[in-house]
Amino acid sequence: MSTMKSKRRPQEGAGPIEQPPEEVVDRLAELLPEGALDDAVRGLRPEELSGPGGLLSQLAGRVVEAALEAEMTEHLGHPPGGRPQGSNVRNGTTPKTVQSDLGPVEVNTRFARFADRALCRHKRVLREGLTRGAVVSVEPTRCRAESRRLPER
């Protein structure tokens, strides 16, 4: 009897999956009532779930857009359609395809000089960790505005 060694290579980064913070789990539970996710994915083919333009990438895009909008609201001091507290106003958005942990994601980004935390200006890659629940600096020398705002890790 001979023993065969598996020729399969271990997946890069394979290991225990990090559990999200409880606050993230609670927010997700508020957004998706029990059974809503089951209803949303029922009948979808695998490529409709995780392929380009699939449910996961669309959901990731909506989450990124919401984060960008919340950051802009905090920066300007008023919600969309609210009264500006000075001359700094929203200038609209422009569509952009960015790379994420889930593959390409379509998002509408600020059409302005504002440097947000998730996307550096003129970059097409989401900050590492954004889809894992934490925004960390990847290229602090290329995005000075962001490296000033985020604490060092």
mmCIF file of C-alpha atoms in Angstrom:
data_model
loop_
_atom_site.group_PDB
_atom_site.id
_atom_site.type_symbol
_atom_site.label_atom_id
_atom_site.label_comp_id
_atom_site.label_asym_id
_atom_site.label_seq_id
_atom_site.Cartn_x
_atom_site.Cartn_y
_atom_site.Cartn_z
ATOM 1 C CA MET A 1 0.000 0.000 0.000
ATOM 2 C CA SER A 2 1.409 3.385 -0.923
ATOM 3 C CA THR A 3 0.587 6.767 0.451
ATOM 4 C CA MET A 4 0.009 9.647 -1.911
ATOM 5 C CA LYS A 5 0.758 13.191 -1.017
ATOM 6 C CA SER A 6 -1.781 15.745 -2.029
ATOM 7 C CA LYS A 7 -0.586 18.040 -4.777
ATOM 8 C CA ARG A 8 -3.101 20.674 -3.790
ATOM 9 C CA ARG A 9 -1.484 23.843 -2.599
ATOM 10 C CA PRO A 10 -2.899 25.445 0.507
ATOM 11 C CA GLN A 11 -4.867 28.579 -0.250
ATOM 12 C CA GLU A 12 -2.996 31.775 0.389
ATOM 13 C CA GLY A 13 -4.163 33.323 3.636
ATOM 14 C CA ALA A 14 -6.019 30.149 4.589
ATOM 15 C CA GLY A 15 -6.466 29.722 8.287
ATOM 16 C CA PRO A 16 -8.984 30.634 10.899
ATOM 17 C CA ILE A 17 -11.484 33.203 9.706
ATOM 18 C CA GLU A 18 -11.425 36.353 11.788
ATOM 19 C CA GLN A 19 -14.786 37.043 13.405
ATOM 20 C CA PRO A 20 -16.247 40.502 12.774
ATOM 21 C CA PRO A 21 -16.747 42.833 15.723
ATOM 22 C CA GLU A 22 -20.091 42.416 17.473
ATOM 23 C CA GLU A 23 -21.141 45.927 16.392
ATOM 24 C CA VAL A 24 -20.793 44.916 12.724
ATOM 25 C CA VAL A 25 -22.864 41.769 13.275
ATOM 26 C CA ASP A 26 -25.560 43.825 15.048
ATOM 27 C CA ARG A 27 -25.714 46.384 12.216
ATOM 28 C CA LEU A 28 -26.048 43.625 9.637
ATOM 29 C CA ALA A 29 -28.866 42.031 11.644
ATOM 30 C CA GLU A 30 -30.692 45.396 11.670
ATOM 31 C CA LEU A 31 -30.336 45.714 7.887
ATOM 32 C CA LEU A 32 -31.338 42.157 7.022
ATOM 33 C CA PRO A 33 -34.260 40.748 8.988
ATOM 34 C CA GLU A 34 -34.300 36.988 9.572
ATOM 35 C CA GLY A 35 -34.997 35.246 6.268
ATOM 36 C CA ALA A 36 -34.449 38.315 4.052
ATOM 37 C CA LEU A 37 -31.033 37.123 2.920
ATOM 38 C CA ASP A 38 -32.393 33.648 2.171
ATOM 39 C CA ASP A 39 -35.111 35.225 0.015
ATOM 40 C CA ALA A 40 -32.565 37.438 -1.777
ATOM 41 C CA VAL A 41 -30.265 34.579 -2.822
ATOM 42 C CA ARG A 42 -32.891 31.918 -3.542
ATOM 43 C CA GLY A 43 -32.663 30.791 -7.157
ATOM 44 C CA LEU A 44 -29.509 32.737 -8.042
ATOM 45 C CA ARG A 45 -26.743 30.956 -9.924
ATOM 46 C CA PRO A 46 -23.213 31.052 -8.398
ATOM 47 C CA GLU A 47 -22.012 33.634 -10.938
ATOM 48 C CA GLU A 48 -25.015 35.827 -10.069
ATOM 49 C CA LEU A 49 -23.888 35.762 -6.444
ATOM 50 C CA SER A 50 -20.160 36.332 -6.716
ATOM 51 C CA GLY A 51 -19.365 37.078 -10.355
ATOM 52 C CA PRO A 52 -18.769 40.543 -11.808
ATOM 53 C CA GLY A 53 -21.902 42.586 -11.202
ATOM 54 C CA GLY A 54 -23.222 39.859 -8.913
ATOM 55 C CA LEU A 55 -25.111 40.321 -5.682
ATOM 56 C CA LEU A 56 -21.961 40.461 -3.519
ATOM 57 C CA SER A 57 -20.218 43.116 -5.616
ATOM 58 C CA GLN A 58 -23.406 45.199 -5.829
ATOM 59 C CA LEU A 59 -23.856 44.969 -2.072
ATOM 60 C CA ALA A 60 -20.197 45.911 -1.535
ATOM 61 C CA GLY A 61 -20.643 48.897 -3.856
ATOM 62 C CA ARG A 62 -23.687 50.106 -1.925
ATOM 63 C CA VAL A 63 -21.836 49.753 1.389
ATOM 64 C CA VAL A 64 -18.824 51.690 0.045
ATOM 65 C CA GLU A 65 -21.086 54.436 -1.361
ATOM 66 C CA ALA A 66 -22.896 54.727 1.981
ATOM 67 C CA ALA A 67 -19.544 55.000 3.789
ATOM 68 C CA LEU A 68 -18.346 57.671 1.339
ATOM 69 C CA GLU A 69 -21.602 59.618 1.745
ATOM 70 C CA ALA A 70 -21.410 59.417 5.556
ATOM 71 C CA GLU A 71 -17.830 60.674 5.457
ATOM 72 C CA MET A 72 -18.832 63.572 3.194
ATOM 73 C CA THR A 73 -21.752 64.443 5.496
ATOM 74 C CA GLU A 74 -19.375 64.507 8.479
ATOM 75 C CA HIS A 75 -16.877 66.633 6.540
ATOM 76 C CA LEU A 76 -19.457 69.182 5.331
ATOM 77 C CA GLY A 77 -21.554 69.210 8.494
ATOM 78 C CA HIS A 78 -24.899 68.655 6.739
ATOM 79 C CA PRO A 79 -26.773 65.796 5.028
ATOM 80 C CA PRO A 80 -27.481 65.667 1.276
ATOM 81 C CA GLY A 81 -30.009 68.375 0.448
ATOM 82 C CA GLY A 82 -29.275 70.124 3.754
ATOM 83 C CA ARG A 83 -28.265 73.722 4.168
ATOM 84 C CA PRO A 84 -24.509 74.293 3.672
ATOM 85 C CA GLN A 85 -22.598 75.822 6.586
ATOM 86 C CA GLY A 86 -20.331 77.822 4.314
ATOM 87 C CA SER A 87 -19.145 77.630 0.739
ATOM 88 C CA ASN A 88 -18.143 73.948 0.884
ATOM 89 C CA VAL A 89 -20.870 71.958 -0.928
ATOM 90 C CA ARG A 90 -21.418 68.603 -2.619
ATOM 91 C CA ASN A 91 -20.358 68.629 -6.271
ATOM 92 C CA GLY A 92 -22.035 65.425 -7.464
ATOM 93 C CA THR A 93 -20.588 62.006 -8.182
ATOM 94 C CA THR A 94 -18.887 60.137 -10.971
ATOM 95 C CA PRO A 95 -19.015 56.366 -11.597
ATOM 96 C CA LYS A 96 -15.852 54.393 -10.956
ATOM 97 C CA THR A 97 -14.906 50.707 -11.019
ATOM 98 C CA VAL A 98 -12.605 49.803 -8.149
ATOM 99 C CA GLN A 99 -10.946 46.553 -7.125
ATOM 100 C CA SER A 100 -11.961 45.037 -3.799
ATOM 101 C CA ASP A 101 -11.479 41.744 -1.993
ATOM 102 C CA LEU A 102 -14.622 40.629 -3.874
ATOM 103 C CA GLY A 103 -13.379 41.642 -7.325
ATOM 104 C CA PRO A 104 -14.442 44.702 -9.371
ATOM 105 C CA VAL A 105 -17.049 46.896 -7.669
ATOM 106 C CA GLU A 106 -18.984 49.775 -9.250
ATOM 107 C CA VAL A 107 -19.268 52.849 -7.003
ATOM 108 C CA ASN A 108 -20.200 56.493 -7.409
ATOM 109 C CA THR A 109 -17.407 58.606 -5.958
ATOM 110 C CA ARG A 110 -17.209 62.298 -5.130
ATOM 111 C CA PHE A 111 -16.594 64.585 -8.061
ATOM 112 C CA ALA A 112 -14.306 66.889 -6.108
ATOM 113 C CA ARG A 113 -10.902 67.266 -4.501
ATOM 114 C CA PHE A 114 -12.111 65.666 -1.279
ATOM 115 C CA ALA A 115 -9.787 62.793 -0.252
ATOM 116 C CA ASP A 116 -11.903 60.161 1.472
ATOM 117 C CA ARG A 117 -10.645 57.276 3.597
ATOM 118 C CA ALA A 118 -11.859 54.401 1.423
ATOM 119 C CA LEU A 119 -10.473 55.558 -1.930
ATOM 120 C CA CYS A 120 -7.455 57.680 -2.575
ATOM 121 C CA ARG A 121 -7.894 60.155 -5.420
ATOM 122 C CA HIS A 122 -6.959 58.684 -8.802
ATOM 123 C CA LYS A 123 -6.741 55.160 -7.326
ATOM 124 C CA ARG A 124 -8.875 52.219 -8.364
ATOM 125 C CA VAL A 125 -8.264 49.946 -5.383
ATOM 126 C CA LEU A 126 -10.262 50.000 -2.155
ATOM 127 C CA ARG A 127 -8.249 50.430 1.003
ATOM 128 C CA GLU A 128 -7.083 47.079 2.357
ATOM 129 C CA GLY A 129 -9.459 45.828 4.976
ATOM 130 C CA LEU A 130 -12.421 47.911 3.849
ATOM 131 C CA THR A 131 -14.424 44.844 2.975
ATOM 132 C CA ARG A 132 -13.234 43.218 6.204
ATOM 133 C CA GLY A 133 -14.594 45.995 8.398
ATOM 134 C CA ALA A 134 -11.508 48.130 9.033
ATOM 135 C CA VAL A 135 -9.980 50.925 7.015
ATOM 136 C CA VAL A 136 -6.200 50.951 7.216
ATOM 137 C CA SER A 137 -3.588 52.951 5.383
ATOM 138 C CA VAL A 138 -2.018 51.031 2.503
ATOM 139 C CA GLU A 139 -0.063 53.748 0.711
ATOM 140 C CA PRO A 140 0.452 56.594 3.191
ATOM 141 C CA THR A 141 3.109 58.229 1.007
ATOM 142 C CA ARG A 142 0.768 58.413 -1.970
ATOM 143 C CA CYS A 143 -2.268 59.656 -0.116
ATOM 144 C CA ARG A 144 -1.061 62.276 2.324
ATOM 145 C CA ALA A 145 -4.518 63.541 3.289
ATOM 146 C CA GLU A 146 -5.573 60.092 4.403
ATOM 147 C CA SER A 147 -2.399 59.350 6.353
ATOM 148 C CA ARG A 148 -2.969 62.552 8.356
ATOM 149 C CA ARG A 149 -6.486 61.470 9.325
ATOM 150 C CA LEU A 150 -6.014 57.814 10.237
ATOM 151 C CA PRO A 151 -4.143 56.713 13.353
ATOM 152 C CA GLU A 152 -1.071 54.559 12.863
ATOM 153 C CA ARG A 153 -1.582 50.848 13.482
#
